[in-house]
GROMACS .gro file of C-alpha atoms in nm:
model
  461
    1MET     CA    1   1.943   4.723   1.146
    2SER     CA    2   1.944   4.344   1.105
    3ASN     CA    3   1.629   4.136   1.116
    4LYS     CA    4   1.579   3.992   1.468
    5MET     CA    5   1.500   3.643   1.343
    6TRP     CA    6   1.739   3.600   1.057
    7GLY     CA    7   2.044   3.788   1.182
    8GLY     CA    8   2.297   4.003   0.999
    9ARG     CA    9   2.234   3.873   0.649
   10PHE     CA   10   1.907   4.070   0.637
   11THR     CA   11   1.917   4.445   0.702
   12SER     CA   12   1.550   4.539   0.674
   13ALA     CA   13   1.209   4.407   0.764
   14PRO     CA   14   1.005   4.202   0.515
   15ASP     CA   15   0.733   4.359   0.306
   16ALA     CA   16   0.385   4.344   0.459
   17ILE     CA   17   0.271   4.099   0.190
   18MET     CA   18   0.575   3.883   0.256
   19GLU     CA   19   0.491   3.881   0.625
   20GLU     CA   20   0.132   3.786   0.543
   21ILE     CA   21   0.217   3.492   0.320
   22ASN     CA   22   0.505   3.374   0.538
   23ALA     CA   23   0.339   3.373   0.879
   24SER     CA   24   0.197   3.049   1.016
   25ILE     CA   25   0.132   3.148   1.377
   26GLY     CA   26  -0.239   3.179   1.303
   27PHE     CA   27  -0.264   2.802   1.284
   28ASP     CA   28   0.058   2.645   1.413
   29GLN     CA   29   0.011   2.796   1.758
   30ARG     CA   30  -0.182   2.480   1.839
   31LEU     CA   31   0.157   2.305   1.845
   32TYR     CA   32   0.259   2.499   2.155
   33ALA     CA   33   0.253   2.205   2.397
   34GLN     CA   34   0.455   1.986   2.161
   35ASP     CA   35   0.698   2.268   2.084
   36ILE     CA   36   0.764   2.335   2.451
   37ALA     CA   37   0.800   1.963   2.528
   38GLY     CA   38   1.053   1.926   2.249
   39SER     CA   39   1.248   2.229   2.366
   40LYS     CA   40   1.260   2.101   2.724
   41ALA     CA   41   1.390   1.763   2.610
   42HIS     CA   42   1.648   1.931   2.386
   43ALA     CA   43   1.771   2.163   2.664
   44ALA     CA   44   1.803   1.875   2.910
   45MET     CA   45   2.006   1.676   2.657
   46LEU     CA   46   2.235   1.972   2.580
   47ALA     CA   47   2.309   2.011   2.951
   48ALA     CA   48   2.366   1.637   3.001
   49GLN     CA   49   2.613   1.638   2.714
   50GLY     CA   50   2.798   1.941   2.851
   51ILE     CA   51   2.705   2.150   2.548
   52ILE     CA   52   2.534   2.417   2.759
   53ALA     CA   53   2.574   2.491   3.129
   54ALA     CA   54   2.336   2.331   3.376
   55GLU     CA   55   2.247   2.677   3.504
   56ASP     CA   56   2.139   2.789   3.156
   57ALA     CA   57   1.942   2.468   3.106
   58GLN     CA   58   1.753   2.523   3.432
   59LYS     CA   59   1.666   2.878   3.336
   60ILE     CA   60   1.540   2.751   3.001
   61GLN     CA   61   1.328   2.483   3.168
   62ASP     CA   62   1.178   2.732   3.413
   63GLY     CA   63   1.111   2.985   3.139
   64LEU     CA   64   0.943   2.726   2.918
   65ASP     CA   65   0.720   2.621   3.209
   66THR     CA   66   0.618   2.983   3.252
   67ILE     CA   67   0.537   3.017   2.882
   68LEU     CA   68   0.329   2.700   2.891
   69SER     CA   69   0.133   2.838   3.186
   70GLU     CA   70   0.080   3.170   3.007
   71ILE     CA   71  -0.050   3.004   2.690
   72GLU     CA   72  -0.283   2.774   2.882
   73ALA     CA   73  -0.411   3.069   3.084
   74GLY     CA   74  -0.475   3.270   2.767
   75SER     CA   75  -0.240   3.553   2.868
   76PHE     CA   76   0.032   3.483   2.608
   77THR     CA   77   0.049   3.725   2.315
   78PHE     CA   78   0.115   3.556   1.983
   79ARG     CA   79   0.297   3.796   1.751
   80ARG     CA   80   0.247   3.763   1.377
   81GLU     CA   81   0.578   3.924   1.290
   82LEU     CA   82   0.755   3.635   1.461
   83GLU     CA   83   0.609   3.401   1.199
   84ASP     CA   84   0.552   3.076   1.386
   85ILE     CA   85   0.513   2.904   1.721
   86HIS     CA   86   0.885   2.833   1.748
   87MET     CA   87   0.996   3.195   1.725
   88ASN     CA   88   0.710   3.317   1.942
   89VAL     CA   89   0.818   3.082   2.220
   90GLU     CA   90   1.187   3.163   2.178
   91SER     CA   91   1.124   3.538   2.176
   92ARG     CA   92   0.918   3.521   2.495
   93LEU     CA   93   1.183   3.299   2.653
   94ALA     CA   94   1.443   3.569   2.585
   95GLU     CA   95   1.219   3.826   2.754
   96LEU     CA   96   1.190   3.601   3.059
   97ILE     CA   97   1.547   3.474   3.107
   98GLY     CA   98   1.769   3.690   2.891
   99ALA     CA   99   2.078   3.566   2.710
  100SER     CA  100   2.044   3.207   2.829
  101ALA     CA  101   1.749   3.169   2.591
  102GLY     CA  102   1.985   3.202   2.296
  103ARG     CA  103   2.155   2.875   2.391
  104LEU     CA  104   1.841   2.668   2.339
  105HIS     CA  105   1.872   2.663   1.961
  106THR     CA  106   2.219   2.507   1.973
  107ALA     CA  107   2.238   2.192   1.756
  108ARG     CA  108   1.889   2.223   1.614
  109SER     CA  109   1.699   2.405   1.339
  110ARG     CA  110   1.341   2.504   1.292
  111ASN     CA  111   1.338   2.227   1.031
  112ASP     CA  112   1.390   1.941   1.277
  113GLN     CA  113   1.196   2.132   1.542
  114VAL     CA  114   0.877   2.154   1.336
  115ALA     CA  115   0.911   1.796   1.215
  116THR     CA  116   0.933   1.684   1.577
  117ASP     CA  117   0.644   1.904   1.691
  118PHE     CA  118   0.422   1.783   1.410
  119ARG     CA  119   0.498   1.417   1.475
  120LEU     CA  120   0.418   1.467   1.843
  121TYR     CA  121   0.092   1.640   1.754
  122VAL     CA  122  -0.018   1.373   1.508
  123ARG     CA  123   0.076   1.100   1.757
  124ASP     CA  124  -0.127   1.267   2.033
  125THR     CA  125  -0.421   1.309   1.796
  126VAL     CA  126  -0.408   0.946   1.682
  127ASP     CA  127  -0.415   0.834   2.046
  128ALA     CA  128  -0.720   1.051   2.112
  129LEU     CA  129  -0.894   0.927   1.797
  130ASP     CA  130  -0.827   0.566   1.892
  131ALA     CA  131  -1.006   0.618   2.223
  132GLN     CA  132  -1.299   0.782   2.045
  133LEU     CA  133  -1.323   0.503   1.789
  134ALA     CA  134  -1.319   0.245   2.066
  135ASP     CA  135  -1.614   0.427   2.222
  136LEU     CA  136  -1.795   0.420   1.886
  137GLN     CA  137  -1.734   0.046   1.862
  138LYS     CA  138  -1.874   0.002   2.211
  139ALA     CA  139  -2.187   0.201   2.123
  140LEU     CA  140  -2.237  -0.009   1.810
  141ALA     CA  141  -2.178  -0.341   1.987
  142GLU     CA  142  -2.412  -0.254   2.273
  143LYS     CA  143  -2.688  -0.155   2.032
  144ALA     CA  144  -2.621  -0.467   1.827
  145LEU     CA  145  -2.646  -0.693   2.130
  146ALA     CA  146  -2.980  -0.537   2.224
  147ASN     CA  147  -3.104  -0.591   1.866
  148ALA     CA  148  -2.947  -0.926   1.785
  149ALA     CA  149  -3.287  -1.066   1.685
  150THR     CA  150  -3.445  -0.750   1.541
  151VAL     CA  151  -3.515  -0.842   1.180
  152MET     CA  152  -3.460  -0.582   0.910
  153PRO     CA  153  -3.416  -0.586   0.534
  154GLY     CA  154  -3.068  -0.641   0.402
  155PHE     CA  155  -3.003  -0.454   0.079
  156THR     CA  156  -2.800  -0.486  -0.235
  157HIS     CA  157  -2.832  -0.205  -0.491
  158LEU     CA  158  -3.055  -0.047  -0.222
  159GLN     CA  159  -3.311  -0.312  -0.315
  160THR     CA  160  -3.438  -0.560  -0.057
  161ALA     CA  161  -3.215  -0.866  -0.087
  162GLN     CA  162  -3.234  -1.094   0.218
  163PRO     CA  163  -3.349  -1.053   0.577
  164VAL     CA  164  -3.075  -0.967   0.824
  165THR     CA  165  -3.083  -0.842   1.180
  166PHE     CA  166  -3.028  -0.485   1.289
  167GLY     CA  167  -2.761  -0.613   1.524
  168HIS     CA  168  -2.579  -0.782   1.238
  169HIS     CA  169  -2.590  -0.462   1.034
  170LEU     CA  170  -2.443  -0.259   1.319
  171MET     CA  171  -2.170  -0.515   1.380
  172ALA     CA  172  -2.049  -0.458   1.025
  173TYR     CA  173  -1.947  -0.109   1.135
  174VAL     CA  174  -1.773  -0.248   1.443
  175GLU     CA  175  -1.550  -0.446   1.208
  176MET     CA  176  -1.491  -0.147   0.980
  177THR     CA  177  -1.400   0.068   1.278
  178ALA     CA  178  -1.160  -0.199   1.401
  179ARG     CA  179  -0.972  -0.176   1.072
  180ASP     CA  180  -0.976   0.205   1.095
  181ARG     CA  181  -0.813   0.180   1.438
  182SER     CA  182  -0.560  -0.069   1.305
  183ARG     CA  183  -0.460   0.160   1.019
  184LEU     CA  184  -0.417   0.454   1.256
  185LYS     CA  185  -0.208   0.239   1.491
  186ASP     CA  186   0.010   0.132   1.199
  187ALA     CA  187   0.058   0.496   1.101
  188ARG     CA  188   0.144   0.580   1.461
  189ALA     CA  189   0.408   0.309   1.477
  190ARG     CA  190   0.580   0.439   1.165
  191LEU     CA  191   0.570   0.805   1.269
  192ASN     CA  192   0.708   0.730   1.614
  193GLU     CA  193   1.066   0.827   1.528
  194CYS     CA  194   1.226   1.149   1.651
  195PRO     CA  195   1.368   1.401   1.400
  196LEU     CA  196   1.519   1.623   1.671
  197GLY     CA  197   1.894   1.657   1.621
  198SER     CA  198   1.874   1.632   1.244
  199ALA     CA  199   1.916   2.012   1.246
  200ALA     CA  200   1.856   2.188   0.914
  201LEU     CA  201   1.926   1.886   0.692
  202ALA     CA  202   2.278   1.749   0.756
  203GLY     CA  203   2.285   1.675   1.127
  204THR     CA  204   2.517   1.863   1.364
  205SER     CA  205   2.880   1.867   1.471
  206PHE     CA  206   2.784   1.898   1.839
  207PRO     CA  207   2.811   1.577   2.046
  208ILE     CA  208   2.435   1.542   2.098
  209ASP     CA  209   2.253   1.234   2.228
  210ARG     CA  210   1.963   1.174   1.995
  211GLU     CA  211   1.862   0.857   2.178
  212ALA     CA  212   1.811   1.064   2.492
  213THR     CA  213   1.580   1.320   2.329
  214ALA     CA  214   1.387   1.047   2.147
  215SER     CA  215   1.334   0.861   2.473
  216ALA     CA  216   1.239   1.174   2.666
  217LEU     CA  217   0.967   1.249   2.410
  218GLY     CA  218   0.833   0.894   2.402
  219PHE     CA  219   0.962   0.809   2.055
  220ALA     CA  220   1.072   0.454   1.979
  221ARG     CA  221   1.398   0.570   1.821
  222PRO     CA  222   1.560   0.868   1.646
  223THR     CA  223   1.522   0.899   1.270
  224ALA     CA  224   1.813   0.739   1.084
  225ASN     CA  225   1.863   0.995   0.806
  226SER     CA  226   1.869   1.369   0.867
  227LEU     CA  227   1.758   1.460   0.514
  228ASP     CA  228   1.459   1.230   0.535
  229ALA     CA  229   1.375   1.345   0.887
  230VAL     CA  230   1.327   1.711   0.799
  231SER     CA  231   1.192   1.683   0.447
  232ASP     CA  232   0.930   1.410   0.447
  233ARG     CA  233   0.571   1.428   0.559
  234ASP     CA  234   0.460   1.076   0.479
  235PHE     CA  235   0.353   1.037   0.842
  236VAL     CA  236   0.091   1.306   0.779
  237MET     CA  237  -0.012   1.156   0.446
  238GLU     CA  238  -0.049   0.810   0.596
  239THR     CA  239  -0.249   0.938   0.891
  240LEU     CA  240  -0.476   1.141   0.665
  241SER     CA  241  -0.517   0.838   0.440
  242ALA     CA  242  -0.632   0.630   0.735
  243ALA     CA  243  -0.850   0.921   0.848
  244SER     CA  244  -1.006   0.944   0.501
  245ILE     CA  245  -1.095   0.575   0.495
  246CYS     CA  246  -1.246   0.611   0.841
  247ALA     CA  247  -1.443   0.916   0.728
  248VAL     CA  248  -1.576   0.719   0.430
  249HIS     CA  249  -1.698   0.446   0.667
  250LEU     CA  250  -1.869   0.701   0.889
  251SER     CA  251  -2.018   0.874   0.585
  252ARG     CA  252  -2.168   0.544   0.468
  253PHE     CA  253  -2.322   0.490   0.810
  254ALA     CA  254  -2.451   0.848   0.810
  255GLU     CA  255  -2.608   0.795   0.468
  256GLU     CA  256  -2.787   0.489   0.600
  257VAL     CA  257  -2.917   0.689   0.895
  258VAL     CA  258  -3.049   0.950   0.651
  259ILE     CA  259  -3.224   0.679   0.450
  260TRP     CA  260  -3.354   0.482   0.748
  261THR     CA  261  -3.502   0.789   0.919
  262SER     CA  262  -3.684   0.915   0.609
  263PRO     CA  263  -4.062   0.863   0.623
  264SER     CA  264  -4.043   0.647   0.311
  265PHE     CA  265  -3.835   0.393   0.502
  266GLY     CA  266  -3.913   0.475   0.864
  267LEU     CA  267  -3.687   0.201   0.999
  268VAL     CA  268  -3.531   0.401   1.282
  269LYS     CA  269  -3.592   0.721   1.474
  270LEU     CA  270  -3.356   0.987   1.603
  271SER     CA  271  -3.458   1.211   1.893
  272ASP     CA  272  -3.441   1.588   1.911
  273ALA     CA  273  -3.083   1.552   2.033
  274PHE     CA  274  -2.954   1.468   1.685
  275THR     CA  275  -3.210   1.626   1.454
  276THR     CA  276  -3.322   1.977   1.363
  277GLY     CA  277  -3.641   2.135   1.236
  278SER     CA  278  -3.736   2.345   0.938
  279SER     CA  279  -3.789   2.721   0.940
  280ILE     CA  280  -4.096   2.685   0.718
  281MET     CA  281  -4.220   2.326   0.745
  282PRO     CA  282  -4.324   2.251   1.104
  283GLN     CA  283  -4.357   1.878   1.047
  284LYS     CA  284  -3.995   1.826   0.947
  285ARG     CA  285  -3.735   1.639   1.152
  286ASN     CA  286  -3.407   1.659   0.963
  287PRO     CA  287  -3.113   1.423   1.033
  288ASP     CA  288  -2.864   1.709   1.016
  289ALA     CA  289  -2.603   1.540   1.235
  290ALA     CA  290  -2.587   1.248   0.993
  291GLU     CA  291  -2.579   1.480   0.692
  292LEU     CA  292  -2.288   1.676   0.837
  293VAL     CA  293  -2.098   1.357   0.917
  294ARG     CA  294  -2.148   1.263   0.554
  295ALA     CA  295  -2.033   1.603   0.429
  296LYS     CA  296  -1.723   1.635   0.646
  297ALA     CA  297  -1.574   1.331   0.476
  298GLY     CA  298  -1.512   1.570   0.187
  299ARG     CA  299  -1.298   1.798   0.403
  300ILE     CA  300  -1.092   1.508   0.531
  301ILE     CA  301  -1.036   1.356   0.188
  302GLY     CA  302  -0.958   1.705   0.057
  303ALA     CA  303  -0.684   1.750   0.316
  304LEU     CA  304  -0.521   1.426   0.205
  305THR     CA  305  -0.536   1.536  -0.157
  306GLY     CA  306  -0.395   1.876  -0.060
  307ILE     CA  307  -0.082   1.747   0.109
  308LEU     CA  308  -0.018   1.490  -0.163
  309VAL     CA  309  -0.021   1.772  -0.418
  310VAL     CA  310   0.201   1.996  -0.202
  311MET     CA  311   0.465   1.726  -0.154
  312LYS     CA  312   0.468   1.561  -0.495
  313GLY     CA  313   0.722   1.791  -0.661
  314LEU     CA  314   0.954   1.890  -0.376
  315PRO     CA  315   1.324   1.803  -0.396
  316LEU     CA  316   1.506   1.725  -0.071
  317ALA     CA  317   1.531   1.874   0.181
  318TYR     CA  318   1.299   2.133   0.340
  319ALA     CA  319   1.104   2.386   0.132
  320LYS     CA  320   0.864   2.652   0.255
  321ASP     CA  321   0.588   2.475   0.062
  322MET     CA  322   0.581   2.238   0.358
  323GLN     CA  323   0.429   2.506   0.576
  324GLU     CA  324   0.108   2.408   0.393
  325ASP     CA  325   0.122   2.063   0.552
  326LYS     CA  326  -0.042   2.168   0.877
  327GLU     CA  327  -0.357   2.370   0.829
  328GLY     CA  328  -0.537   2.105   0.628
  329ALA     CA  329  -0.422   1.829   0.862
  330PHE     CA  330  -0.534   2.021   1.171
  331ASP     CA  331  -0.874   2.082   1.015
  332ALA     CA  332  -0.915   1.724   0.894
  333LEU     CA  333  -0.817   1.557   1.220
  334SER     CA  334  -1.041   1.794   1.417
  335ALA     CA  335  -1.327   1.719   1.177
  336LEU     CA  336  -1.273   1.344   1.215
  337SER     CA  337  -1.280   1.373   1.593
  338LEU     CA  338  -1.609   1.559   1.571
  339VAL     CA  339  -1.775   1.314   1.333
  340VAL     CA  340  -1.665   1.013   1.538
  341ALA     CA  341  -1.824   1.173   1.845
  342ALA     CA  342  -2.139   1.258   1.651
  343SER     CA  343  -2.161   0.906   1.511
  344ALA     CA  344  -2.131   0.749   1.855
  345GLY     CA  345  -2.400   0.984   1.981
  346MET     CA  346  -2.635   0.893   1.697
  347VAL     CA  347  -2.581   0.521   1.750
  348ARG     CA  348  -2.679   0.551   2.115
  349ASP     CA  349  -2.977   0.769   2.020
  350LEU     CA  350  -3.113   0.545   1.742
  351THR     CA  351  -3.441   0.366   1.815
  352PRO     CA  352  -3.537   0.095   1.565
  353ASP     CA  353  -3.899   0.048   1.467
  354ALA     CA  354  -3.900  -0.333   1.497
  355GLU     CA  355  -4.243  -0.384   1.338
  356ARG     CA  356  -4.166  -0.164   1.039
  357MET     CA  357  -3.828  -0.331   1.000
  358LYS     CA  358  -3.982  -0.678   1.003
  359ALA     CA  359  -4.249  -0.582   0.751
  360ALA     CA  360  -3.988  -0.427   0.522
  361ALA     CA  361  -3.766  -0.733   0.558
  362GLY     CA  362  -4.037  -0.950   0.405
  363GLN     CA  363  -4.091  -0.732   0.102
  364GLY     CA  364  -3.945  -0.806  -0.238
  365TYR     CA  365  -3.955  -1.184  -0.185
  366SER     CA  366  -3.648  -1.159   0.034
  367THR     CA  367  -3.662  -1.526   0.140
  368ALA     CA  368  -3.634  -1.652  -0.217
  369THR     CA  369  -3.275  -1.761  -0.155
  370ASP     CA  370  -3.398  -1.962   0.144
  371LEU     CA  371  -3.643  -2.139  -0.086
  372ALA     CA  372  -3.365  -2.219  -0.333
  373ASP     CA  373  -3.141  -2.344  -0.053
  374TRP     CA  374  -3.425  -2.563   0.077
  375LEU     CA  375  -3.466  -2.719  -0.267
  376VAL     CA  376  -3.096  -2.802  -0.271
  377ARG     CA  377  -3.086  -2.928   0.086
  378ALA     CA  378  -3.419  -3.115   0.107
  379LEU     CA  379  -3.463  -3.239  -0.250
  380ASN     CA  380  -3.098  -3.268  -0.361
  381ILE     CA  381  -3.160  -3.042  -0.659
  382PRO     CA  382  -2.853  -2.870  -0.811
  383PHE     CA  383  -2.847  -2.505  -0.706
  384ARG     CA  384  -2.871  -2.364  -1.057
  385GLU     CA  385  -3.188  -2.570  -1.121
  386ALA     CA  386  -3.321  -2.468  -0.777
  387HIS     CA  387  -3.259  -2.106  -0.873
  388HIS     CA  388  -3.480  -2.142  -1.182
  389ILE     CA  389  -3.756  -2.322  -0.989
  390THR     CA  390  -3.754  -2.051  -0.725
  391GLY     CA  391  -3.774  -1.781  -0.991
  392ARG     CA  392  -4.087  -1.938  -1.135
  393ILE     CA  393  -4.248  -1.958  -0.789
  394VAL     CA  394  -4.161  -1.593  -0.723
  395GLY     CA  395  -4.329  -1.511  -1.054
  396ILE     CA  396  -4.647  -1.686  -0.938
  397ALA     CA  397  -4.637  -1.493  -0.609
  398ALA     CA  398  -4.594  -1.163  -0.793
  399GLU     CA  399  -4.876  -1.244  -1.035
  400LYS     CA  400  -5.114  -1.326  -0.750
  401GLY     CA  401  -4.995  -1.044  -0.524
  402LEU     CA  402  -4.891  -1.287  -0.250
  403ALA     CA  403  -4.599  -1.302  -0.012
  404LEU     CA  404  -4.376  -1.599  -0.082
  405GLU     CA  405  -4.482  -1.782   0.234
  406ASP     CA  406  -4.849  -1.743   0.128
  407VAL     CA  407  -4.816  -1.914  -0.211
  408PRO     CA  408  -5.036  -2.228  -0.199
  409LEU     CA  409  -4.851  -2.559  -0.196
  410ALA     CA  410  -5.046  -2.669  -0.500
  411ASP     CA  411  -4.903  -2.379  -0.701
  412MET     CA  412  -4.550  -2.469  -0.590
  413LYS     CA  413  -4.604  -2.836  -0.676
  414ALA     CA  414  -4.725  -2.729  -1.017
  415VAL     CA  415  -4.374  -2.592  -1.072
  416ASP     CA  416  -4.202  -2.897  -0.922
  417ALA     CA  417  -4.397  -3.193  -0.786
  418ARG     CA  418  -4.123  -3.282  -0.539
  419ILE     CA  419  -4.196  -2.978  -0.320
  420ASN     CA  420  -4.375  -3.063   0.007
  421ASP     CA  421  -4.519  -2.863   0.293
  422ASP     CA  422  -4.188  -2.861   0.481
  423VAL     CA  423  -4.095  -2.575   0.248
  424TYR     CA  424  -4.293  -2.333   0.467
  425SER     CA  425  -4.042  -2.386   0.749
  426VAL     CA  426  -3.791  -2.164   0.567
  427LEU     CA  427  -4.004  -1.892   0.412
  428SER     CA  428  -4.060  -1.651   0.704
  429VAL     CA  429  -3.809  -1.377   0.773
  430GLU     CA  430  -3.748  -1.512   1.125
  431CYS     CA  431  -3.670  -1.858   0.991
  432SER     CA  432  -3.441  -1.701   0.733
  433VAL     CA  433  -3.224  -1.509   0.980
  434ASN     CA  434  -3.223  -1.793   1.233
  435SER     CA  435  -3.087  -2.029   0.969
  436ARG     CA  436  -2.783  -1.812   0.886
  437VAL     CA  437  -2.563  -1.972   1.151
  438SER     CA  438  -2.237  -1.976   0.954
  439TYR     CA  439  -1.953  -1.792   1.126
  440GLY     CA  440  -2.011  -1.420   1.081
  441GLY     CA  441  -2.369  -1.474   0.967
  442THR     CA  442  -2.680  -1.282   1.063
  443ALA     CA  443  -2.834  -1.545   1.294
  444PRO     CA  444  -2.910  -1.388   1.633
  445SER     CA  445  -2.686  -1.645   1.801
  446GLN     CA  446  -2.394  -1.536   1.583
  447VAL     CA  447  -2.464  -1.167   1.639
  448ARG     CA  448  -2.473  -1.215   2.017
  449THR     CA  449  -2.147  -1.409   2.008
  450GLN     CA  450  -1.972  -1.138   1.806
  451ALA     CA  451  -2.116  -0.847   2.005
  452GLU     CA  452  -2.025  -1.006   2.338
  453ARG     CA  453  -1.674  -1.085   2.214
  454TRP     CA  454  -1.620  -0.725   2.109
  455LEU     CA  455  -1.761  -0.582   2.429
  456LYS     CA  456  -1.522  -0.796   2.633
  457LEU     CA  457  -1.230  -0.672   2.423
  458LEU     CA  458  -1.341  -0.311   2.446
  459ASN     CA  459  -1.393  -0.336   2.822
  460GLY     CA  460  -1.046  -0.485   2.864
  461GLU     CA  461  -1.173  -0.821   2.987
   0.00000   0.00000   0.00000
């Protein structure tokens, strides 16, 4: 008796281990909507080209609609012995409409079918991620606008460097997220070509209309080379690359949330909505949402590494190795969606401790650069000399245990007699941030301008 899927060339069923390693229905069933959409477009094109009868095409369309309803209702039975989503749908279609179902696979292969399904899935996922990332940007920009003048320490090497504003810090992530969205959009534009009609690898002798199926499925054009269409997965690699960069950005933000919420810093607070407690230490409030955002970057980067390794040694065209392209991608893109949502939630939940932030911003002589700049601007001293003068004044402050703005004028004049009492106009943290009015700087006026610009863009104004 021949195998139902592979026809007369095979006379017996596969070994149980072969069935186990070969089956993908456990994970590729999530492609059901894309698979059915592709089949409907293909059937309509076959009928329009006179390749199959209109009556058969209508039966196929009706049967596919029924299958879609069954899957969405949870009443469809996925059968492991049928390997994948394509054969599960086709088998059920045969049960529903009989012999007409066998005409659906005319002029196509599972190779171009899965390539089409996967492109549709990734495209749909990118669109959903773009909307989520826009919401994250909005959350960041709104919080930034509300905290445009909230002074906090800016760090380099995780050491206090210069005062910045909390709004300015948050707007940095708006810009990062904008580039993440741009990379995903670029990936979407390149993947938006339709493989359907490439068949197994060489195209088909049937008079198909690939432009029609591409258009019906919302693709910009059909793929131009049938070998490339069925054998490459660079659209997955590129999307996962963009996803990995995005995950790194979110992980960096999550790490900052972990640091900022620790009692040692105490710069921001998260509510019960995004923290958990300890089973033994009743005082603990753990930033678990942030920690999990940080950790899931590893899964996303791992998926990118996985598919790069799978594809690196494959000759053209299709090889079964490529079945391993999906599970990691599904997991990674789902994880990214979750961490974007969690990040947006944390941003909206964050409450800055303005007093603690301001106090921390003044530590470590953070306005020393302002002093050096004042020496250049007010006294026409070359910056390198001003740098040395400032260093000596910072040394006096450290020796006497004083903040920079509390160093007596006499002590400053002892370092350089040209210094006058106007110097105190630049030494507070508020004066420091207010002076940074260069485009993209931390001055509250600049932060408000940037936040308002982004909010108008994000609100479609």
